[in-house]
Each structure stands twice: as C-alpha cells, then as structure tokens.
Amino acid sequence: MSDARHEVDERWILRTELLWAFGVGVFIAAALGMILFTALTISVNPPSNVERIDPKALHLSGEFAEHNLGTTVSGDGTVIVRAIATQFMFVPQCIAVPANRRVTLRFASPDVIHGLLITGTNVNTMVIPGFVAQVHTEFTRTGDLLMPCHEYCGQGHSEMWATVQVLPENRFKPGSDGRISCAQR
Ligand code: CUA
C-alpha cells in the first residue's frame, strides 16, 4: 500500500471514530438529561432517604404510633401520609389523598422487609426495618388505586395490600385536626 493511500485510510478511520463518539455522547447526554428532568419534575428517583427509626419501638410512640398513621394536612397545606407495612397488612388499609397536589408518603416496617407500589404512579419502594421509606408523588387521576406489597415477606404476602383513594379537591376535606380518612362507601 502506498503512503498516500495509507493516510487516506487513517483519516477515514479517525472520522468514523469521531462520528461514533459524537453519536454515543449525544445518546448518553440525552439519557442523563432525561433522568435529571424526571427526577426534578415528577420525582422519579431512587428512594434514597436514609432516615433511621427503631423498628422495635415504632408503634409505641412518635411518628408511627397508631393514632398518627394515615393522611395529615398541615397548616401550610403539606400533605403527608404515614403508614406501617407489617406481616401481613398495611396500617391503615385505605389511604385518602388529594388529586393534583404534591403528596409525601412515609412508610416504616416493624418486622421484615416489605415493598410497595401504587399502580400507575412513580411510587415504588422497599420498606426496610430500621429505615423510613419516603416517596413524593402527585396523583393525577381520581379513583381507587391498588397498593400491593411487592416484596415476598412470608406466608401472607399475597394477601398484603391497601387501597389508595384519590379524591378530587372538593371532596378532600380534612377535619379540624388536619386528618382525613377514606370516604365510606
Ligand atoms: Cu409484605 Cu410482602
């Protein structure tokens, strides 16, 4: 092969390599951009809330004591849901939430590892004893959603699920204590 021909080949190789590097670079930037965008706008991100809680004293006092479970709306309008995942049920069994408002969900387990998801939303987390699992979301459609346990936790695992009742603004009326339970049907 002559030197001139060789040089042309080299340049052609360099050009295709740069083209591929550019293409892959664009793809990676788009993928990372999408992850960042969905994380900032619709809270699609790993539940990385490293918050410890004593699983043995969970139900005795503090945030996850029985009287404090369920949905609470604070003075500034913040909606927080607190629930316990335990063998083999969620407490409470039905959770009332408003549509089209940011909701913070907090879960804890006193026994084994559970998991949960709420159908059709970004809510999907493990509930590990010793930690609080926290997820932010916004429910866009009213109606009942299923919240099953999705981590095998024992014999009754398949019986472990709760209902999330998404209420329109005019039916989401917390009491004077800021609490609201599912509407009776
Ligand atoms: Cu709890 Cu499976």
XYZ file of N, CA, C and O and ligand atoms in Angstrom:
742
model
N 0.852 -1.198 0.000
C 0.000 0.000 0.000
C 0.888 1.249 0.000
O 1.860 1.323 0.739
N 0.534 2.232 -0.817
C 1.340 3.452 -0.866
C 1.074 4.297 0.382
O 0.054 4.130 1.045
N 1.996 5.232 0.641
C 1.856 6.090 1.833
C 0.613 6.962 1.748
O -0.086 7.182 2.735
N 0.341 7.489 0.513
C -0.803 8.392 0.323
C -2.100 7.664 0.642
O -2.967 8.168 1.370
N -2.233 6.472 0.124
C -3.433 5.664 0.335
C -3.622 5.379 1.833
O -4.715 5.479 2.396
N -2.485 5.076 2.484
C -2.483 4.776 3.906
C -3.037 5.942 4.727
O -3.858 5.764 5.616
N -2.588 7.144 4.332
C -3.005 8.342 5.060
C -4.514 8.581 4.917
O -5.192 8.967 5.872
N -5.030 8.317 3.708
C -6.471 8.486 3.470
C -7.250 7.535 4.378
O -8.217 7.920 5.026
N -6.788 6.273 4.461
C -7.443 5.301 5.349
C -7.452 5.776 6.790
O -8.459 5.706 7.476
N -6.307 6.277 7.244
C -6.190 6.753 8.624
C -7.199 7.860 8.911
O -7.874 7.866 9.935
N -7.311 8.780 7.960
C -8.206 9.917 8.161
C -9.662 9.444 8.186
O -10.478 9.940 8.952
N -9.953 8.473 7.322
C -11.318 7.940 7.249
C -11.696 7.245 8.572
O -12.786 7.425 9.107
N -10.703 6.486 9.107
C -10.934 5.798 10.388
C -11.190 6.820 11.494
O -12.133 6.712 12.273
N -10.333 7.857 11.532
C -10.483 8.888 12.564
C -11.859 9.553 12.473
O -12.532 9.755 13.480
N -12.281 9.823 11.222
C -13.565 10.487 11.037
C -14.726 9.627 11.541
O -15.608 10.110 12.246
N -14.745 8.342 11.183
C -15.839 7.471 11.645
C -15.797 7.308 13.162
O -16.833 7.267 13.816
N -14.582 7.226 13.707
C -14.485 7.110 15.175
C -15.060 8.330 15.873
O -15.803 8.207 16.849
N -14.721 9.508 15.348
C -15.243 10.738 15.952
C -16.759 10.816 15.803
O -17.461 11.252 16.722
N -17.254 10.328 14.652
C -18.692 10.332 14.406
C -19.400 9.442 15.433
O -20.407 9.836 16.032
N -18.861 8.263 15.652
C -19.441 7.345 16.639
C -19.364 7.936 18.048
O -20.321 7.860 18.822
N -18.196 8.524 18.369
C -18.030 9.118 19.702
C -19.056 10.222 19.912
O -19.666 10.331 20.982
N -19.301 11.014 18.854
C -20.285 12.088 18.945
C -21.697 11.521 19.154
O -22.431 11.959 20.034
N -22.030 10.498 18.349
C -23.355 9.871 18.452
C -23.598 9.304 19.829
O -24.643 9.543 20.459
N -22.621 8.562 20.347
C -22.753 7.947 21.675
C -22.822 9.039 22.747
O -23.595 8.949 23.699
N -22.013 10.094 22.557
C -22.020 11.213 23.506
C -23.393 11.863 23.589
O -23.909 12.127 24.675
N -24.020 12.073 22.427
C -25.360 12.669 22.383
C -26.347 11.758 23.107
O -27.178 12.211 23.913
N -26.244 10.442 22.849
C -27.164 9.479 23.464
C -27.029 9.492 24.995
O -28.023 9.550 25.721
N -25.781 9.481 25.488
C -25.553 9.484 26.944
C -26.068 10.784 27.564
O -26.740 10.775 28.597
N -25.791 11.900 26.899
C -26.252 13.196 27.413
C -27.774 13.227 27.465
O -28.367 13.703 28.447
N -28.445 12.660 26.437
C -29.908 12.642 26.410
C -30.454 11.771 27.539
O -31.406 12.152 28.231
N -29.818 10.596 27.752
C -30.287 9.683 28.804
C -30.117 10.324 30.183
O -31.040 10.306 31.008
N -28.949 10.909 30.446
C -28.715 11.562 31.741
C -29.649 12.752 31.926
O -30.184 12.983 33.010
N -29.869 13.495 30.842
C -30.761 14.643 30.896
C -32.179 14.227 31.249
O -32.852 14.872 32.055
N -32.608 13.088 30.683
C -33.956 12.585 30.941
C -34.091 12.169 32.411
O -35.109 12.443 33.050
N -33.070 11.492 32.936
C -33.089 11.063 34.346
C -33.203 12.292 35.256
O -34.013 12.338 36.177
N -32.378 13.299 34.957
C -32.379 14.523 35.763
C -33.729 15.233 35.653
O -34.306 15.664 36.657
N -34.255 15.312 34.435
C -35.522 16.003 34.198
C -36.673 15.339 34.955
O -37.433 16.000 35.666
N -36.793 14.001 34.841
C -37.899 13.313 35.521
C -37.711 13.348 37.036
O -38.685 13.396 37.777
N -36.462 13.355 37.497
C -36.219 13.431 38.939
C -36.685 14.779 39.484
O -37.319 14.852 40.537
N -36.403 15.851 38.744
C -36.740 17.192 39.228
C -38.209 17.529 39.030
O -38.788 18.261 39.827
N -38.838 17.004 37.986
C -40.216 17.398 37.704
C -41.261 16.458 38.295
O -42.237 16.903 38.875
N -41.084 15.131 38.151
C -42.127 14.228 38.648
C -41.600 13.232 39.677
O -42.184 12.165 39.878
N -40.497 13.563 40.347
C -39.969 12.762 41.462
C -39.711 11.295 41.113
O -39.948 10.414 41.924
N -39.268 11.048 39.896
C -38.874 9.673 39.558
C -37.407 9.514 39.927
O -36.520 9.948 39.205
N -37.176 8.956 41.111
C -35.794 8.767 41.545
C -35.735 7.654 42.580
O -36.753 7.262 43.136
N -34.549 7.112 42.845
C -34.474 6.045 43.836
C -34.800 6.584 45.221
O -34.436 7.726 45.536
N -35.541 5.825 46.041
C -35.849 6.284 47.387
C -34.583 6.259 48.244
O -34.287 5.256 48.874
N -33.845 7.357 48.245
C -32.545 7.366 48.894
C -32.574 8.116 50.216
O -31.583 8.637 50.677
N -33.777 8.160 50.795
C -33.951 8.881 52.049
C -33.387 8.063 53.211
O -34.058 7.209 53.755
N -32.142 8.298 53.583
C -31.518 7.495 54.635
C -31.880 8.087 55.992
O -31.233 8.993 56.491
N -32.979 7.578 56.520
C -33.508 8.106 57.769
C -33.769 6.913 58.678
O -34.553 6.027 58.338
N -33.139 6.897 59.818
C -33.251 5.706 60.670
C -34.401 5.821 61.664
O -34.772 6.906 62.078
N -34.941 4.646 62.034
C -36.003 4.610 63.038
C -35.908 3.253 63.729
O -35.579 2.255 63.096
N -36.179 3.224 65.029
C -36.075 1.975 65.778
C -37.298 1.103 65.503
O -38.406 1.457 65.914
N -37.135 -0.040 64.803
C -38.309 -0.848 64.441
C -39.007 -1.448 65.659
O -40.207 -1.723 65.618
N -38.302 -1.632 66.762
C -38.904 -2.268 67.947
C -39.841 -1.319 68.691
O -40.777 -1.748 69.366
N -39.599 -0.011 68.568
C -40.411 0.968 69.309
C -41.347 1.755 68.391
O -41.985 2.714 68.823
N -41.431 1.297 67.138
C -42.184 2.004 66.107
C -43.605 2.371 66.523
O -44.050 3.510 66.385
N -44.337 1.371 67.066
C -45.765 1.542 67.341
C -46.026 2.134 68.725
O -47.159 2.395 69.072
N -44.974 2.326 69.516
C -45.175 2.766 70.903
C -45.358 4.268 71.014
O -46.231 4.752 71.720
N -44.503 5.020 70.313
C -44.612 6.475 70.398
C -44.011 7.088 69.151
O -43.406 6.392 68.342
N -44.197 8.383 69.006
C -43.590 9.102 67.894
C -44.399 9.032 66.620
O -45.592 8.726 66.626
N -43.709 9.304 65.521
C -44.363 9.491 64.236
C -45.250 8.325 63.795
O -46.322 8.539 63.233
N -44.825 7.094 64.035
C -45.564 5.945 63.515
C -46.429 5.249 64.573
O -46.811 4.096 64.420
N -46.746 5.952 65.663
C -47.709 5.429 66.636
C -49.066 5.391 65.951
O -49.337 6.200 65.055
N -49.918 4.449 66.392
C -51.148 4.185 65.638
C -52.011 5.428 65.397
O -52.530 5.629 64.312
N -52.148 6.293 66.420
C -53.022 7.457 66.265
C -52.495 8.463 65.249
O -53.196 9.367 64.821
N -51.223 8.329 64.883
C -50.610 9.295 63.960
C -50.546 8.775 62.520
O -50.028 9.444 61.632
N -51.065 7.551 62.292
C -50.998 6.967 60.946
C -52.111 7.530 60.064
O -53.126 8.013 60.556
N -51.915 7.441 58.769
C -52.902 7.944 57.817
C -52.465 9.265 57.204
O -51.278 9.587 57.199
N -53.449 10.014 56.722
C -53.162 11.242 55.976
C -53.330 12.469 56.864
O -54.335 12.619 57.547
N -52.336 13.344 56.849
C -52.374 14.580 57.621
C -52.079 15.764 56.699
O -51.156 15.700 55.895
N -52.877 16.813 56.841
C -52.619 18.045 56.096
C -52.208 19.093 57.110
O -52.956 19.389 58.038
N -50.999 19.632 56.959
C -50.552 20.624 57.937
C -51.018 22.021 57.535
O -51.582 22.206 56.461
N -50.782 22.962 58.408
C -51.271 24.334 58.230
C -50.893 24.944 56.890
O -51.689 25.643 56.272
N -49.689 24.661 56.409
C -49.250 25.251 55.136
C -49.721 24.439 53.922
O -49.317 24.715 52.793
N -50.582 23.423 54.162
C -51.141 22.669 53.041
C -50.336 21.446 52.627
O -50.689 20.779 51.662
N -49.250 21.167 53.332
C -48.438 19.991 53.014
C -49.215 18.722 53.363
O -49.750 18.614 54.462
N -49.271 17.780 52.413
C -49.979 16.521 52.645
C -48.962 15.415 52.906
O -48.114 15.133 52.066
N -49.058 14.818 54.112
C -48.140 13.730 54.455
C -48.940 12.489 54.826
O -49.890 12.563 55.610
N -48.575 11.363 54.238
C -49.210 10.090 54.546
C -48.196 9.234 55.310
O -47.045 9.117 54.902
N -48.647 8.678 56.442
C -47.779 7.782 57.195
C -48.463 6.426 57.302
O -49.648 6.354 57.635
N -47.727 5.370 56.998
C -48.310 4.034 57.064
C -47.248 3.036 57.502
O -46.056 3.247 57.294
N -47.737 1.960 58.121
C -46.850 0.885 58.543
C -47.092 -0.318 57.654
O -48.242 -0.650 57.339
N -46.017 -0.952 57.229
C -46.097 -2.200 56.482
C -45.686 -3.304 57.443
O -44.572 -3.292 57.961
N -46.607 -4.220 57.716
C -46.320 -5.267 58.692
C -46.913 -6.586 58.214
O -47.825 -6.606 57.389
N -46.402 -7.696 58.710
C -46.927 -9.017 58.311
C -48.357 -9.182 58.835
O -48.527 -9.272 60.045
N -49.410 -9.270 58.035
C -49.383 -9.136 56.587
C -50.413 -8.103 56.180
O -51.432 -8.410 55.580
N -50.187 -6.880 56.531
C -51.126 -5.818 56.178
C -50.445 -4.448 56.196
O -49.339 -4.304 56.741
N -51.128 -3.502 55.586
C -50.720 -2.112 55.717
C -51.654 -1.464 56.733
O -52.843 -1.769 56.773
N -51.112 -0.593 57.562
C -51.940 0.165 58.501
C -51.716 1.644 58.201
O -50.584 2.112 58.305
N -52.769 2.371 57.782
C -54.147 1.916 57.573
C -54.302 1.138 56.266
O -53.422 1.188 55.414
N -55.466 0.480 56.135
C -55.729 -0.351 54.959
C -56.196 0.480 53.775
O -56.203 0.005 52.649
N -56.658 1.701 54.072
C -57.083 2.612 52.996
C -56.490 3.990 53.280
O -56.508 4.459 54.419
N -55.949 4.605 52.247
C -55.293 5.905 52.388
C -55.993 6.908 51.477
O -56.133 6.669 50.277
N -56.445 8.025 52.056
C -57.105 9.075 51.261
C -56.078 10.134 50.878
O -55.327 10.610 51.731
N -56.031 10.483 49.601
C -55.104 11.521 49.129
C -55.824 12.456 48.162
O -56.805 12.070 47.537
N -55.340 13.698 48.027
C -55.953 14.626 47.078
C -55.360 14.443 45.680
O -54.205 14.045 45.552
N -56.147 14.752 44.661
C -55.634 14.713 43.289
C -54.902 16.021 42.995
O -55.203 17.057 43.578
N -53.915 15.939 42.117
C -53.197 17.111 41.613
C -52.563 17.979 42.692
O -52.552 19.216 42.592
N -52.055 17.314 43.733
C -51.315 18.044 44.764
C -50.148 17.178 45.166
O -50.232 15.960 45.173
N -49.034 17.822 45.525
C -47.873 17.056 45.916
C -48.151 16.355 47.255
O -48.641 16.973 48.202
N -47.869 15.040 47.274
C -48.101 14.243 48.468
C -46.785 13.559 48.858
O -46.071 13.048 48.004
N -46.477 13.581 50.165
C -45.301 12.883 50.663
C -45.767 11.630 51.396
O -46.604 11.717 52.293
N -45.249 10.482 50.992
C -45.616 9.219 51.626
C -44.443 8.703 52.439
O -43.313 8.691 51.955
N -44.735 8.329 53.697
C -43.673 7.815 54.574
C -44.087 6.453 55.138
O -45.178 6.299 55.676
N -43.210 5.476 54.988
C -43.523 4.114 55.413
C -42.427 3.581 56.333
O -41.257 3.925 56.199
N -42.845 2.699 57.247
C -41.871 2.026 58.110
C -42.367 0.614 58.386
O -43.563 0.330 58.286
N -41.432 -0.286 58.701
C -41.783 -1.677 58.997
C -41.237 -2.083 60.356
O -40.085 -1.801 60.664
N -42.072 -2.742 61.196
C -41.586 -3.205 62.490
C -41.032 -4.634 62.434
O -40.470 -5.103 63.414
N -41.235 -5.355 61.317
C -40.827 -6.760 61.314
C -39.814 -7.120 60.221
O -38.621 -7.154 60.483
N -40.298 -7.382 59.007
C -39.376 -7.825 57.951
C -39.391 -6.829 56.795
O -40.087 -5.823 56.847
N -38.617 -7.123 55.754
C -38.581 -6.249 54.588
C -39.859 -6.433 53.782
O -40.233 -7.545 53.431
N -40.553 -5.315 53.543
C -41.705 -5.305 52.656
C -41.355 -4.381 51.488
O -40.289 -3.759 51.475
N -42.267 -4.293 50.548
C -42.090 -3.365 49.437
C -43.468 -2.935 49.018
O -44.456 -3.558 49.405
N -43.567 -1.870 48.254
C -44.899 -1.478 47.798
C -44.790 -0.661 46.535
O -43.758 -0.070 46.237
N -45.886 -0.681 45.799
C -46.016 0.213 44.654
C -47.465 0.655 44.615
O -48.335 -0.007 45.170
N -47.708 1.792 43.991
C -49.086 2.244 43.770
C -49.281 2.271 42.256
O -48.540 2.954 41.553
N -50.247 1.489 41.796
C -50.417 1.293 40.355
C -50.565 2.616 39.610
O -51.306 3.490 40.028
N -49.846 2.739 38.520
C -49.960 3.893 37.641
C -49.270 5.142 38.130
O -49.504 6.221 37.600
N -48.422 5.032 39.176
C -47.707 6.207 39.686
C -46.209 5.892 39.784
O -45.789 4.776 39.507
N -45.430 6.887 40.209
C -43.997 6.673 40.397
C -43.689 6.031 41.752
O -42.531 5.781 42.057
N -44.715 5.782 42.555
C -44.473 5.250 43.904
C -44.108 3.779 43.826
O -44.899 2.952 43.365
N -42.896 3.450 44.252
C -42.382 2.090 44.199
C -41.155 2.059 45.090
O -40.122 2.626 44.753
N -41.282 1.433 46.262
C -40.157 1.470 47.193
C -40.099 0.211 48.045
O -41.081 -0.515 48.171
N -38.951 -0.053 48.609
C -38.799 -1.096 49.610
C -39.092 -0.452 50.959
O -38.889 0.745 51.139
N -39.577 -1.254 51.897
C -39.747 -0.761 53.263
C -38.904 -1.669 54.152
O -39.255 -2.820 54.390
N -37.789 -1.134 54.601
C -36.801 -1.931 55.325
C -36.836 -1.582 56.806
O -36.800 -0.397 57.163
N -36.950 -2.597 57.682
C -36.973 -2.308 59.124
C -35.730 -1.503 59.524
O -34.619 -1.829 59.116
N -35.962 -0.441 60.284
C -34.840 0.387 60.713
C -34.725 1.683 59.932
O -33.994 2.581 60.320
N -35.459 1.753 58.799
C -35.392 2.957 57.971
C -36.796 3.449 57.622
O -37.737 2.665 57.570
N -36.903 4.748 57.379
C -38.153 5.312 56.877
C -38.034 5.389 55.354
O -37.059 5.929 54.840
N -39.002 4.808 54.648
C -39.032 4.913 53.190
C -39.910 6.095 52.828
O -41.066 6.154 53.230
N -39.360 7.053 52.100
C -40.127 8.267 51.764
C -40.195 8.470 50.255
O -39.179 8.372 49.582
N -41.385 8.732 49.750
C -41.585 8.966 48.318
C -42.482 10.188 48.140
O -43.425 10.381 48.896
N -42.172 11.011 47.153
C -43.045 12.138 46.804
C -43.781 11.801 45.519
O -43.203 11.186 44.627
N -45.020 12.224 45.431
C -45.763 11.992 44.191
C -46.904 12.978 44.048
O -47.193 13.751 44.972
N -47.533 12.932 42.880
C -48.734 13.720 42.626
C -49.688 12.799 41.882
O -49.335 12.255 40.840
N -50.880 12.592 42.443
C -51.862 11.711 41.808
C -52.670 12.529 40.820
O -53.279 13.535 41.194
N -52.663 12.117 39.562
C -53.293 12.938 38.527
C -54.717 12.508 38.217
O -55.474 13.254 37.622
N -55.104 11.284 38.611
C -56.471 10.831 38.329
C -57.166 10.417 39.613
O -56.547 9.815 40.495
N -58.449 10.745 39.714
C -59.198 10.369 40.905
C -59.671 8.919 40.789
O -59.696 8.343 39.707
N -60.008 8.340 41.938
C -60.453 6.948 41.954
C -59.593 6.116 42.877
O -58.703 6.633 43.547
N -59.865 4.809 42.914
C -59.137 3.914 43.801
C -57.949 3.272 43.089
O -58.082 2.786 41.977
N -56.809 3.296 43.759
C -55.619 2.651 43.223
C -55.213 1.526 44.173
O -55.423 1.610 45.380
N -54.625 0.496 43.617
C -54.181 -0.644 44.408
C -52.742 -0.423 44.872
O -51.903 0.055 44.112
N -52.498 -0.724 46.148
C -51.135 -0.631 46.671
C -50.728 -1.990 47.252
O -50.935 -2.248 48.433
N -50.209 -2.882 46.437
C -49.816 -4.203 46.933
C -48.392 -4.220 47.500
O -47.568 -3.376 47.153
N -48.155 -5.162 48.393
C -46.779 -5.419 48.846
C -46.103 -6.183 47.715
O -46.655 -7.138 47.192
N -44.908 -5.742 47.317
C -44.253 -6.419 46.195
C -42.913 -7.040 46.576
O -42.065 -7.282 45.743
N -42.736 -7.279 47.869
C -41.521 -7.968 48.313
C -41.966 -9.160 49.151
O -42.700 -8.980 50.125
N -41.551 -10.369 48.755
C -42.023 -11.552 49.473
C -41.652 -11.440 50.958
O -40.492 -11.326 51.310
N -42.687 -11.466 51.833
C -42.438 -11.205 53.239
C -42.959 -12.328 54.128
O -42.981 -12.206 55.348
N -43.405 -13.433 53.517
C -43.877 -14.568 54.301
C -45.141 -15.160 53.717
O -45.585 -14.775 52.642
N -45.741 -16.081 54.484
C -46.909 -16.834 54.030
C -48.049 -15.953 53.528
O -48.724 -16.305 52.584
N -48.278 -14.817 54.182
C -49.436 -13.992 53.838
C -49.124 -12.887 52.845
O -49.937 -11.981 52.646
N -47.961 -12.952 52.220
C -47.525 -11.876 51.314
C -48.575 -11.517 50.269
O -48.867 -10.348 50.038
N -49.177 -12.532 49.642
C -50.115 -12.265 48.545
C -51.422 -11.635 49.044
O -52.212 -11.134 48.259
N -51.635 -11.660 50.359
C -52.857 -11.052 50.929
C -52.591 -9.630 51.410
O -53.460 -8.992 51.994
N -51.382 -9.147 51.204
C -50.999 -7.860 51.781
C -51.120 -6.737 50.753
O -50.305 -6.624 49.849
N -52.154 -5.944 50.911
C -52.324 -4.806 50.010
C -53.226 -3.772 50.663
O -53.955 -4.095 51.605
N -53.165 -2.553 50.163
C -54.005 -1.472 50.663
C -54.622 -0.747 49.469
O -54.252 -1.009 48.326
N -55.553 0.140 49.756
C -56.199 0.931 48.710
C -55.812 2.390 48.892
O -55.769 2.889 50.017
N -55.516 3.062 47.791
C -55.271 4.500 47.829
C -56.451 5.169 47.144
O -56.726 4.918 45.982
N -57.177 5.976 47.922
C -58.369 6.644 47.398
C -57.999 8.075 47.005
O -57.752 8.907 47.874
N -57.946 8.322 45.697
C -57.576 9.657 45.205
C -58.850 10.488 45.047
O -59.707 10.173 44.237
N -58.951 11.533 45.871
C -60.172 12.347 45.909
C -59.992 13.664 45.164
O -58.916 14.271 45.222
N -61.053 14.135 44.483
C -60.984 15.466 43.869
C -60.936 16.521 44.976
O -61.370 16.262 46.103
N -60.427 17.694 44.649
C -60.222 18.755 45.641
C -61.488 19.026 46.473
O -61.418 19.201 47.688
N -62.684 19.026 45.844
C -63.904 19.364 46.578
C -64.358 18.258 47.535
O -65.263 18.456 48.333
N -63.757 17.082 47.438
C -64.114 16.012 48.373
C -62.988 15.718 49.350
O -63.127 14.892 50.253
N -61.851 16.395 49.172
C -60.720 16.202 50.077
C -60.815 17.238 51.193
O -60.277 18.330 51.098
N -61.568 16.890 52.237
C -61.824 17.848 53.318
C -61.337 17.279 54.643
O -62.066 16.537 55.308
N -60.111 17.637 55.037
C -59.616 17.138 56.323
C -60.372 17.758 57.492
O -60.933 18.851 57.369
N -60.415 17.042 58.630
C -61.075 17.558 59.822
C -60.281 18.685 60.445
O -59.228 19.076 59.940
N -60.769 19.200 61.577
C -60.107 20.337 62.226
C -58.706 19.959 62.720
O -57.846 20.823 62.911
N -58.472 18.655 62.918
C -57.145 18.206 63.340
C -56.217 17.957 62.148
O -55.097 17.471 62.306
N -56.696 18.275 60.936
C -55.874 18.100 59.742
C -55.846 16.683 59.198
O -55.139 16.393 58.244
N -56.620 15.788 59.817
C -56.593 14.385 59.384
C -57.773 14.061 58.468
O -58.841 14.633 58.600
N -57.520 13.105 57.585
C -58.598 12.662 56.700
C -58.448 11.171 56.428
O -57.338 10.679 56.190
N -59.589 10.459 56.531
C -59.621 9.015 56.257
C -60.389 8.788 54.966
O -61.001 9.706 54.436
N -60.370 7.561 54.501
C -61.105 7.230 53.271
C -62.598 7.469 53.486
O -63.117 7.251 54.580
N -63.254 7.935 52.422
C -64.701 8.135 52.458
C -65.388 6.780 52.568
O -64.927 5.809 51.983
N -66.472 6.753 53.320
C -67.231 5.498 53.459
C -68.057 5.264 52.204
O -68.558 6.204 51.606
N -68.156 3.999 51.791
C -68.979 3.682 50.613
C -69.985 2.620 50.970
O -69.878 1.963 51.978
Cu -45.300 -7.520 52.860
Cu -44.980 -8.925 51.019
